[in-house]
Amino acid sequence: MRDVRIDRRGFLRGVGGVAAGVAAATSLSACGTGTSRSVGSGGKSSKTLVVRNSGGSYGDANQQAIYEPFTKETGIQVKVVNIEYAQMLAQIKQGRPQFDVIDDSMADFVLFKQQDATEDLDHDRLKNFKNAGIAKALVTSNAVGKNYWASVMAYRTDAFDGRKPASWADFWDAKTFSGNRALQALDADLPELEFALLADGVALDKLYPLDVDRAFKVLSEIKPHVRKFWDTGALPGVLLGRKEVDASSVWHGRLDALIKGGAPLAYQWNGARRQSNALGIPKGAANLDAAYQLIDFALRPEVQAAYAEIYPMAPSVPAAYKKLSAGTAANLASSPEHLESGFDLDVEWWIKNQDAVSKRWQEWTHA
């Protein structure tokens, strides 16, 4: 989902590369890269809270659904900085983080934890967390899940003689569903080993630890039918729109505009691979109380719903669905139906194994 500039390569940096990134970034300041702006005028407080997010349309949705209402209610101004993991870590290690709240991938929060760079959250200070029902996979000692995104299957509805692929097994069935395919390249995000294993009959709750040998064996079966390994979030829509492929993996949301415009495309949700963004606080944050206030505000069901109506990332708080329109709810990764038919990516497994898998992927794609 590159258009929202979420750091989907956080996994691919590798834990071993963190120190080098810190050294390279120690001379950089938060205001040196990306954009920042103040929100609202508010009259209840003169305090300014600095939030790191990844910017783009993702940042715009945060601004509209979270920061502006938060400022209106509390008077606390919100300033935004757009910086990446290594630069954030460098500032924290120096003891001078120029941000108070981190909005980032759950993967980066695992790395932050390993570096002792984030506060352990006091959940008693988050009144909206207590009964929120946030999935266990989205709660760690230093982060709480804010929303989901997902990788899913997409296909042309005018292909396959009217048949609709209903699973990754159908995607792999190039005889019944003949046509070209596209899958995600390493440059875009993590290799889609899980989809291969699901196609081979592995149950959703038995995916991890991934059987890497089995996954690559199954990937080799579909490889002759893969027209393109896509490396940008926009490319699946282009390939499908031009009829260069009939089915592809895709970051959910990337085809919404095309579908609304009448393109004969559809998502298939069975076996969706969910990932999440989370909120946390860096060690040394200057405005700890306000940071907790913003995180708590972001977990309100009505705030989560307002965000989802603006941008197709799904609420982490189930009660938000009671406040969503039916059309929006049906198109989100954490809807009750999609939660049951998909799975949460195991962040810790990927961080531990990503170097070996990436090396093997490179060898496999060039074989």
XYZ file of C-alpha atoms in Angstrom:
367
model
C 0.000 0.000 0.000
C 2.715 2.423 -1.073
C 0.351 5.336 -1.715
C -0.179 5.700 2.017
C 3.565 5.417 2.557
C 3.157 2.866 5.305
C 6.596 1.394 5.925
C 5.892 -2.036 4.519
C 9.623 -2.700 4.131
C 10.119 -2.636 7.879
C 10.382 -6.422 7.815
C 12.893 -6.374 4.995
C 15.471 -4.193 6.699
C 16.287 -6.990 9.097
C 17.161 -6.661 12.743
C 20.856 -6.780 11.888
C 20.583 -3.638 9.826
C 19.172 -1.498 12.611
C 22.496 -0.351 14.052
C 23.770 0.788 10.675
C 20.561 2.710 10.080
C 20.912 4.416 13.445
C 24.457 5.515 12.697
C 23.414 6.919 9.348
C 20.524 8.846 10.826
C 22.000 10.329 14.006
C 22.587 13.701 12.428
C 19.043 14.044 11.099
C 16.198 15.845 12.832
C 12.493 15.111 12.735
C 11.783 18.224 10.730
C 14.437 17.480 8.171
C 12.451 14.982 6.112
C 8.758 14.897 5.342
C 6.094 17.405 6.230
C 4.645 18.799 9.399
C 1.674 20.982 10.172
C -0.359 22.172 13.122
C -3.990 21.257 13.576
C -6.771 23.584 14.577
C -6.645 26.394 17.085
C -8.462 24.944 20.105
C -8.753 26.975 23.268
C -8.473 24.427 26.081
C -4.710 23.921 26.072
C -1.575 25.500 24.670
C 0.191 22.133 24.548
C 1.435 20.696 21.245
C 1.650 16.949 20.689
C 3.909 15.615 17.937
C 2.773 12.465 16.130
C 4.793 10.443 13.682
C 2.840 8.857 10.857
C 3.668 7.838 7.318
C 1.915 10.717 5.599
C 0.163 10.685 2.230
C -3.542 9.895 2.052
C -3.116 7.770 5.187
C -1.924 10.842 7.053
C -4.733 12.930 5.595
C -7.294 10.452 6.954
C -5.669 10.637 10.392
C -5.843 14.401 10.224
C -9.540 14.472 9.417
C -10.813 11.615 11.580
C -8.507 11.787 14.606
C -6.268 14.831 15.027
C -8.731 17.609 14.241
C -11.535 16.201 16.461
C -8.962 15.546 19.205
C -7.775 19.158 19.097
C -11.346 20.418 19.065
C -12.167 18.409 22.184
C -8.970 18.920 24.183
C -7.376 22.051 22.760
C -4.120 20.108 22.377
C -2.483 20.971 19.070
C -1.216 18.108 16.915
C 1.884 18.423 14.757
C 2.815 15.672 12.296
C 6.259 14.455 11.254
C 6.963 11.866 8.538
C 10.178 10.010 9.302
C 11.241 6.392 8.981
C 12.268 3.747 11.497
C 16.030 4.306 11.583
C 15.654 8.035 12.092
C 13.087 7.549 14.848
C 15.355 5.060 16.594
C 18.352 7.378 16.310
C 16.495 10.212 18.013
C 15.261 7.922 20.798
C 18.763 6.535 21.387
C 20.060 10.086 21.650
C 17.426 10.753 24.305
C 15.782 13.480 22.245
C 12.819 12.073 20.311
C 11.119 14.927 18.481
C 7.778 13.115 18.558
C 5.466 11.908 21.321
C 3.323 9.270 19.604
C 4.353 6.710 16.993
C 1.832 5.495 14.396
C 3.641 2.676 12.606
C 3.475 -0.952 11.537
C 3.297 -3.593 14.228
C 6.512 -5.001 12.761
C 8.433 -1.853 13.616
C 7.062 -1.935 17.144
C 8.546 -5.419 17.584
C 11.904 -3.996 16.495
C 11.467 -0.988 18.796
C 10.837 -3.403 21.674
C 14.042 -5.280 20.916
C 15.891 -1.963 21.057
C 14.162 -0.880 24.314
C 13.112 2.255 22.442
C 9.445 2.512 23.424
C 7.477 2.832 26.629
C 5.645 -0.167 28.029
C 2.061 1.035 27.873
C 0.048 1.476 31.048
C -3.306 0.178 29.870
C -4.997 1.626 32.967
C -4.431 5.030 31.370
C -6.388 3.962 28.275
C -10.000 3.801 29.420
C -11.259 2.975 25.911
C -8.886 0.013 25.657
C -10.294 -1.878 28.634
C -13.418 -3.237 26.943
C -12.451 -2.593 23.336
C -12.057 -6.267 22.440
C -8.943 -5.644 20.342
C -7.482 -8.913 19.023
C -4.570 -10.328 21.020
C -2.373 -10.248 17.915
C -2.742 -6.456 17.903
C -1.713 -5.874 21.511
C 1.887 -5.952 22.719
C 3.544 -4.481 25.780
C 4.597 -1.376 23.805
C 1.828 -0.971 21.220
C -1.897 -1.237 20.674
C -3.379 -1.967 17.272
C -5.103 0.945 15.550
C -6.264 -0.544 12.243
C -5.801 -3.362 9.760
C -4.865 -3.587 6.135
C -4.889 -6.772 4.062
C -3.483 -8.492 1.018
C -6.232 -10.301 -0.887
C -6.972 -11.870 -4.243
C -8.463 -9.830 -7.065
C -9.791 -11.076 -10.385
C -11.583 -10.016 -13.541
C -15.267 -10.822 -13.303
C -15.444 -11.337 -17.087
C -12.777 -14.054 -17.022
C -13.004 -17.775 -16.297
C -16.277 -18.229 -18.220
C -18.212 -16.612 -15.431
C -16.777 -18.762 -12.657
C -15.605 -16.932 -9.564
C -12.413 -18.069 -7.813
C -13.292 -18.639 -4.161
C -9.918 -19.508 -2.621
C -6.178 -19.522 -3.181
C -6.598 -23.124 -4.309
C -8.661 -21.752 -7.214
C -5.952 -19.170 -7.928
C -3.461 -22.038 -8.220
C -5.857 -24.094 -10.366
C -4.692 -22.852 -13.755
C -6.659 -25.578 -15.535
C -10.127 -24.708 -14.240
C -9.325 -21.008 -14.007
C -7.036 -20.642 -16.982
C -5.282 -17.333 -17.522
C -2.319 -15.250 -16.444
C -1.575 -14.473 -12.826
C 0.381 -11.840 -10.889
C 1.923 -12.092 -7.448
C 3.766 -9.674 -5.227
C 7.508 -9.125 -5.619
C 9.965 -8.912 -2.751
C 10.492 -5.205 -3.435
C 6.864 -4.510 -2.517
C 6.435 -6.472 0.713
C 6.908 -9.913 2.212
C 6.721 -12.872 -0.180
C 3.267 -14.426 -0.205
C 4.254 -17.844 1.124
C 1.049 -18.113 3.123
C -1.079 -18.003 -0.022
C 0.845 -20.930 -1.499
C 0.366 -22.973 1.668
C -3.359 -22.196 1.788
C -3.605 -23.277 -1.840
C -1.975 -26.568 -0.844
C -4.546 -27.237 1.854
C -2.936 -25.875 5.018
C -5.561 -24.625 7.472
C -5.625 -20.951 8.455
C -4.811 -21.744 12.072
C -1.949 -24.081 11.111
C 0.022 -21.719 8.870
C 2.724 -20.783 11.369
C 5.493 -21.647 11.621
C 5.525 -21.540 7.822
C 6.738 -24.638 5.989
C 9.093 -22.750 3.684
C 10.126 -25.771 1.594
C 6.507 -26.694 0.951
C 5.599 -23.100 0.115
C 8.301 -22.757 -2.535
C 7.358 -26.117 -4.014
C 3.773 -24.897 -4.429
C 4.931 -21.515 -5.751
C 6.889 -23.352 -8.432
C 3.631 -24.936 -9.614
C 2.044 -21.561 -10.376
C 5.214 -19.832 -11.557
C 4.737 -20.690 -15.285
C 1.392 -18.856 -15.166
C 2.701 -15.750 -13.381
C 2.959 -12.969 -15.952
C 4.368 -10.440 -13.499
C 5.724 -10.163 -9.976
C 4.443 -6.690 -9.142
C 6.517 -4.241 -7.170
C 4.146 -1.286 -6.658
C 0.665 -1.152 -5.191
C -0.820 0.358 -8.354
C 0.438 -2.327 -10.709
C -2.144 -5.087 -10.030
C -4.920 -2.704 -11.082
C -3.037 -1.799 -14.243
C -2.385 -5.435 -15.139
C -5.973 -6.464 -14.464
C -7.378 -3.432 -16.252
C -5.328 -4.129 -19.392
C -6.296 -7.819 -19.291
C -2.627 -8.743 -19.011
C -3.618 -10.929 -16.071
C -6.926 -12.392 -14.968
C -6.128 -12.729 -11.260
C -3.612 -11.181 -8.905
C -2.788 -10.655 -5.282
C -3.410 -7.027 -4.352
C -3.364 -4.676 -1.394
C -7.006 -4.257 -0.536
C -8.302 -0.808 -1.337
C -6.118 -0.302 -4.389
C -8.924 -1.358 -6.755
C -11.755 0.548 -5.073
C -11.690 3.487 -7.462
C -11.540 1.193 -10.499
C -14.458 -0.899 -9.243
C -16.529 2.202 -8.489
C -15.731 3.397 -11.999
C -17.256 0.257 -13.491
C -14.177 -1.893 -14.135
C -15.057 -5.623 -14.142
C -12.945 -6.386 -11.075
C -13.679 -7.918 -7.693
C -11.918 -8.841 -4.472
C -11.908 -12.370 -3.073
C -11.503 -12.307 0.706
C -10.923 -15.954 1.640
C -7.357 -16.322 2.870
C -6.724 -12.584 3.237
C -3.399 -11.816 4.929
C -3.955 -9.097 7.512
C -1.345 -6.727 8.858
C -1.800 -3.832 11.227
C -0.700 -0.387 12.234
C -0.391 0.423 15.906
C 0.149 3.303 18.298
C 2.888 3.595 20.888
C 5.056 6.062 22.782
C 8.825 6.522 22.384
C 11.133 6.451 25.389
C 11.777 10.025 26.415
C 8.532 11.459 25.022
C 8.118 15.044 26.204
C 4.305 14.955 26.451
C 3.450 11.624 28.004
C 0.007 12.537 29.359
C -1.130 14.036 26.047
C 0.248 10.996 24.202
C -1.965 8.704 26.273
C -4.911 11.022 25.652
C -4.494 10.814 21.876
C -4.071 7.034 21.842
C -7.158 6.642 24.011
C -9.101 8.994 21.739
C -8.088 6.985 18.650
C -9.556 3.830 20.205
C -13.064 5.209 20.560
C -15.495 3.234 18.384
C -16.910 6.392 16.798
C -13.416 7.659 15.936
C -12.443 4.299 14.474
C -15.613 4.303 12.399
C -15.039 7.849 11.166
C -11.558 6.863 10.009
C -12.797 3.770 8.163
C -15.442 5.780 6.324
C -12.659 8.009 4.976
C -9.946 5.448 4.241
C -10.210 1.665 3.631
C -8.202 0.499 6.621
C -10.246 -1.512 9.062
C -10.989 -0.762 12.731
C -9.232 -2.701 15.451
C -12.172 -2.051 17.795
C -15.109 -4.354 16.922
C -17.743 -1.944 18.276
C -16.840 0.479 15.494
C -18.811 -1.719 13.097
C -22.045 -0.725 14.808
C -21.343 2.841 13.679
C -20.300 2.081 10.090
C -22.447 2.122 6.995
C -23.207 -1.355 5.627
C -21.334 -0.649 2.406
C -18.177 0.422 4.197
C -18.313 -2.429 6.710
C -18.544 -5.072 3.984
C -15.321 -3.825 2.420
C -13.024 -3.934 5.442
C -10.511 -6.512 6.616
C -11.778 -6.730 10.186
C -15.468 -7.229 9.459
C -16.737 -10.279 11.369
C -16.972 -12.276 8.145
C -13.499 -11.352 6.931
C -11.897 -11.924 10.319
C -13.116 -15.500 10.159
C -11.988 -16.132 6.581
C -8.555 -14.462 6.841
C -5.530 -14.545 9.131
C -3.140 -12.222 10.933
C 0.413 -12.241 9.632
C 2.788 -13.550 12.328
C 5.108 -10.555 12.704
C 7.623 -12.219 14.997
C 7.998 -15.263 12.714
C 8.714 -13.010 9.736
C 11.230 -10.842 11.577
C 13.090 -13.967 12.660
C 13.022 -15.621 9.225
C 12.831 -12.794 6.684
C 16.531 -12.773 5.772
C 16.569 -16.461 4.853
C 13.227 -16.272 3.044
C 14.281 -13.165 1.112
C 17.495 -14.823 -0.047
C 15.618 -17.906 -1.162
C 12.986 -15.790 -2.933
C 15.670 -13.987 -4.900
C 17.194 -17.304 -5.970
C 13.787 -18.763 -6.839
C 12.636 -15.835 -8.965
C 15.877 -15.869 -10.967
C 15.987 -19.645 -11.399
